[in-house]
Amino acid sequence: RKEVEQDPGPFNVPEGATVAFNCTYSNSASQSFFWYRQDCRKEPKLLMSVYSSGNEDGRFTAQLNRASQYISLLIRDSKLSDSATYLCVPRGSSASKIIFGSGTRLSIRP
Amino acid sequence: EPEVTQTPSHQVTQMGQEVILRCVPISNHLYFYWYRQILGQKVEFLVSFYNNEISEKSEIFDDQFSVERPDGSNFTLKIRSTKLEDSAMYFCASSGRGGDYNEQFFGPGTRLTVL
């Protein structure tokens, strides 16, 4: 089973919409989670850290369901600048490296 | 806001040549990483570095690769004899702590093109 699974998308939504996508992870020992965003040909940028049941930062909300081993990201009032690939990163016992998946592509249209 | 910087932004080299990619991590960080991303593919881990030694490396990081922290600020990745398949974006990252809670911050990358 892959360490992390995300719907690759693309999610194509109008500006102002609310969009949510999930990430399922296989390592039940994961203690912390990160959402990164990556623009085309740019570096991954840390968007949110999740250490407990969830986190909220402005228009972005992450929720963690440990029982079902998934983490979701909700984006409210989406902006054109939110168009990017969103990468879910569960952190587990092998803490040194990040294993990136392919992420979920989000495209916001005017 | 402190950030990771990388130079050069783009490096073009001939196959078989040596290249050195440079990174300046965030100043109080102790954990350093190199990743690469071949065009259209996922970001892949290459190596992690802590306390002046490699702590983990991937299968990609073979004898052609080496890392060094020559002074208190720079962190370099050397590829001794470049191959065509080394063409990729190379990202440096740093973190202030290890373990489960290490948030890694990435530099803007160096695009390496091997001809």
Short mmCIF file of N, CA and C in Angstrom, two decimals, chain A residues 5-63:
data_model
loop_
_atom_site.label_atom_id
_atom_site.label_comp_id
_atom_site.label_asym_id
_atom_site.label_seq_id
_atom_site.Cartn_x
_atom_site.Cartn_y
_atom_site.Cartn_z
N GLU A 5 -2.06 8.41 -0.36
CA GLU A 5 -2.84 8.36 -1.59
C GLU A 5 -3.71 9.60 -1.68
N GLN A 6 -3.65 10.23 -2.82
CA GLN A 6 -4.47 11.41 -3.08
C GLN A 6 -5.10 11.28 -4.45
N ASP A 7 -6.28 11.83 -4.60
CA ASP A 7 -6.90 11.91 -5.91
C ASP A 7 -6.06 12.89 -6.73
N PRO A 8 -5.52 12.46 -7.87
CA PRO A 8 -4.63 13.35 -8.62
C PRO A 8 -5.34 14.55 -9.25
N GLY A 9 -6.69 14.47 -9.36
CA GLY A 9 -7.42 15.55 -9.99
C GLY A 9 -7.24 15.49 -11.51
N PRO A 10 -7.33 16.61 -12.23
CA PRO A 10 -7.43 17.93 -11.62
C PRO A 10 -8.83 18.28 -11.15
N PHE A 11 -8.87 19.05 -10.07
CA PHE A 11 -10.10 19.67 -9.61
C PHE A 11 -10.16 21.04 -10.29
N ASN A 12 -11.23 21.25 -11.02
CA ASN A 12 -11.39 22.50 -11.75
C ASN A 12 -12.62 23.19 -11.19
N VAL A 13 -12.43 24.26 -10.42
CA VAL A 13 -13.55 24.91 -9.74
C VAL A 13 -13.53 26.41 -10.02
N PRO A 14 -14.71 27.05 -9.94
CA PRO A 14 -14.75 28.50 -10.20
C PRO A 14 -14.23 29.28 -9.00
N GLU A 15 -13.72 30.43 -9.29
CA GLU A 15 -13.26 31.33 -8.24
C GLU A 15 -14.38 31.58 -7.24
N GLY A 16 -14.03 31.58 -5.98
CA GLY A 16 -15.02 31.81 -4.93
C GLY A 16 -15.64 30.54 -4.37
N ALA A 17 -15.44 29.44 -5.04
CA ALA A 17 -16.03 28.18 -4.59
C ALA A 17 -15.24 27.63 -3.40
N THR A 18 -15.87 26.68 -2.74
CA THR A 18 -15.20 25.91 -1.68
C THR A 18 -14.82 24.56 -2.26
N VAL A 19 -13.61 24.15 -2.00
CA VAL A 19 -13.15 22.88 -2.54
C VAL A 19 -12.46 22.10 -1.42
N ALA A 20 -12.63 20.80 -1.46
CA ALA A 20 -12.01 19.95 -0.44
C ALA A 20 -11.44 18.72 -1.10
N PHE A 21 -10.30 18.30 -0.62
CA PHE A 21 -9.78 17.02 -1.06
C PHE A 21 -9.13 16.28 0.09
N ASN A 22 -9.11 14.97 -0.08
CA ASN A 22 -8.65 14.08 0.98
C ASN A 22 -7.32 13.46 0.67
N CYS A 23 -6.71 12.98 1.72
CA CYS A 23 -5.47 12.25 1.62
C CYS A 23 -5.56 11.08 2.59
N THR A 24 -5.34 9.87 2.13
CA THR A 24 -5.31 8.73 3.04
C THR A 24 -3.87 8.29 3.22
N TYR A 25 -3.55 7.85 4.42
CA TYR A 25 -2.18 7.46 4.71
C TYR A 25 -2.17 6.07 5.31
N SER A 26 -1.05 5.38 5.15
CA SER A 26 -1.00 3.97 5.55
C SER A 26 -0.35 3.77 6.92
N ASN A 27 0.52 4.68 7.34
CA ASN A 27 1.25 4.50 8.58
C ASN A 27 0.45 5.03 9.76
N SER A 28 -0.14 4.13 10.53
CA SER A 28 -0.98 4.54 11.65
C SER A 28 -0.17 5.22 12.75
N ALA A 29 1.15 5.10 12.68
CA ALA A 29 2.00 5.74 13.69
C ALA A 29 2.30 7.20 13.39
N SER A 30 1.85 7.68 12.26
CA SER A 30 2.11 9.08 11.89
C SER A 30 1.55 10.01 12.95
N GLN A 31 2.41 10.90 13.43
CA GLN A 31 2.03 11.81 14.50
C GLN A 31 1.70 13.20 14.01
N SER A 32 2.30 13.55 12.92
CA SER A 32 2.09 14.91 12.42
C SER A 32 1.92 14.85 10.91
N PHE A 33 1.33 15.89 10.39
CA PHE A 33 1.01 15.92 8.97
C PHE A 33 1.25 17.33 8.44
N PHE A 34 1.64 17.40 7.20
CA PHE A 34 1.85 18.69 6.58
C PHE A 34 1.14 18.72 5.24
N TRP A 35 0.62 19.87 4.92
CA TRP A 35 0.17 20.13 3.56
C TRP A 35 1.16 21.10 2.92
N TYR A 36 1.67 20.69 1.78
CA TYR A 36 2.50 21.58 0.97
C TYR A 36 1.73 21.91 -0.30
N ARG A 37 2.05 23.07 -0.87
CA ARG A 37 1.55 23.37 -2.21
C ARG A 37 2.75 23.57 -3.11
N GLN A 38 2.58 23.16 -4.36
CA GLN A 38 3.65 23.34 -5.32
C GLN A 38 3.08 23.92 -6.59
N ASP A 39 3.59 25.07 -6.95
CA ASP A 39 3.25 25.67 -8.24
C ASP A 39 4.14 25.04 -9.30
N CYS A 40 3.70 25.14 -10.54
CA CYS A 40 4.42 24.51 -11.63
C CYS A 40 5.87 25.01 -11.67
N ARG A 41 6.81 24.08 -11.62
CA ARG A 41 8.24 24.37 -11.73
C ARG A 41 8.77 25.22 -10.56
N LYS A 42 8.07 25.16 -9.45
CA LYS A 42 8.52 25.87 -8.25
C LYS A 42 8.73 24.87 -7.13
N GLU A 43 9.27 25.38 -6.02
CA GLU A 43 9.52 24.51 -4.89
C GLU A 43 8.24 24.23 -4.11
N PRO A 44 8.17 23.09 -3.39
CA PRO A 44 7.06 22.87 -2.47
C PRO A 44 7.11 23.93 -1.36
N LYS A 45 5.95 24.47 -1.05
CA LYS A 45 5.88 25.46 0.04
C LYS A 45 4.95 24.93 1.11
N LEU A 46 5.42 25.02 2.34
CA LEU A 46 4.62 24.54 3.47
C LEU A 46 3.38 25.40 3.62
N LEU A 47 2.24 24.76 3.59
CA LEU A 47 0.97 25.46 3.70
C LEU A 47 0.43 25.37 5.13
N MET A 48 0.39 24.16 5.66
CA MET A 48 -0.15 23.97 7.01
C MET A 48 0.51 22.78 7.69
N SER A 49 0.60 22.87 9.01
CA SER A 49 1.05 21.75 9.82
C SER A 49 -0.13 21.29 10.67
N VAL A 50 -0.27 20.00 10.83
CA VAL A 50 -1.38 19.46 11.61
C VAL A 50 -0.82 18.49 12.63
N TYR A 51 -0.98 18.83 13.89
CA TYR A 51 -0.43 17.98 14.95
C TYR A 51 -1.51 17.30 15.79
N SER A 52 -2.72 17.83 15.75
CA SER A 52 -3.78 17.21 16.55
C SER A 52 -4.94 16.88 15.62
N SER A 53 -6.13 17.28 15.96
CA SER A 53 -7.28 16.89 15.15
C SER A 53 -7.45 17.76 13.91
N GLY A 54 -6.81 18.91 13.90
CA GLY A 54 -6.95 19.75 12.75
C GLY A 54 -6.28 21.09 12.95
N ASN A 55 -6.42 21.93 11.95
CA ASN A 55 -5.81 23.25 12.00
C ASN A 55 -6.56 24.15 11.04
N GLU A 56 -6.62 25.41 11.39
CA GLU A 56 -7.29 26.37 10.50
C GLU A 56 -6.40 27.58 10.36
N ASP A 57 -6.27 28.04 9.12
CA ASP A 57 -5.46 29.22 8.86
C ASP A 57 -6.14 30.01 7.76
N GLY A 58 -6.90 31.01 8.16
CA GLY A 58 -7.61 31.82 7.17
C GLY A 58 -8.62 30.99 6.40
N ARG A 59 -8.45 30.95 5.09
CA ARG A 59 -9.40 30.23 4.25
C ARG A 59 -9.14 28.71 4.21
N PHE A 60 -8.09 28.30 4.85
CA PHE A 60 -7.67 26.90 4.77
C PHE A 60 -7.96 26.17 6.09
N THR A 61 -8.57 24.99 5.97
CA THR A 61 -8.82 24.16 7.14
C THR A 61 -8.38 22.74 6.84
N ALA A 62 -7.59 22.21 7.74
CA ALA A 62 -7.19 20.80 7.62
C ALA A 62 -7.84 20.04 8.76
N GLN A 63 -8.37 18.87 8.45
CA GLN A 63 -8.98 18.03 9.49
C GLN A 63 -8.39 16.63 9.41
#
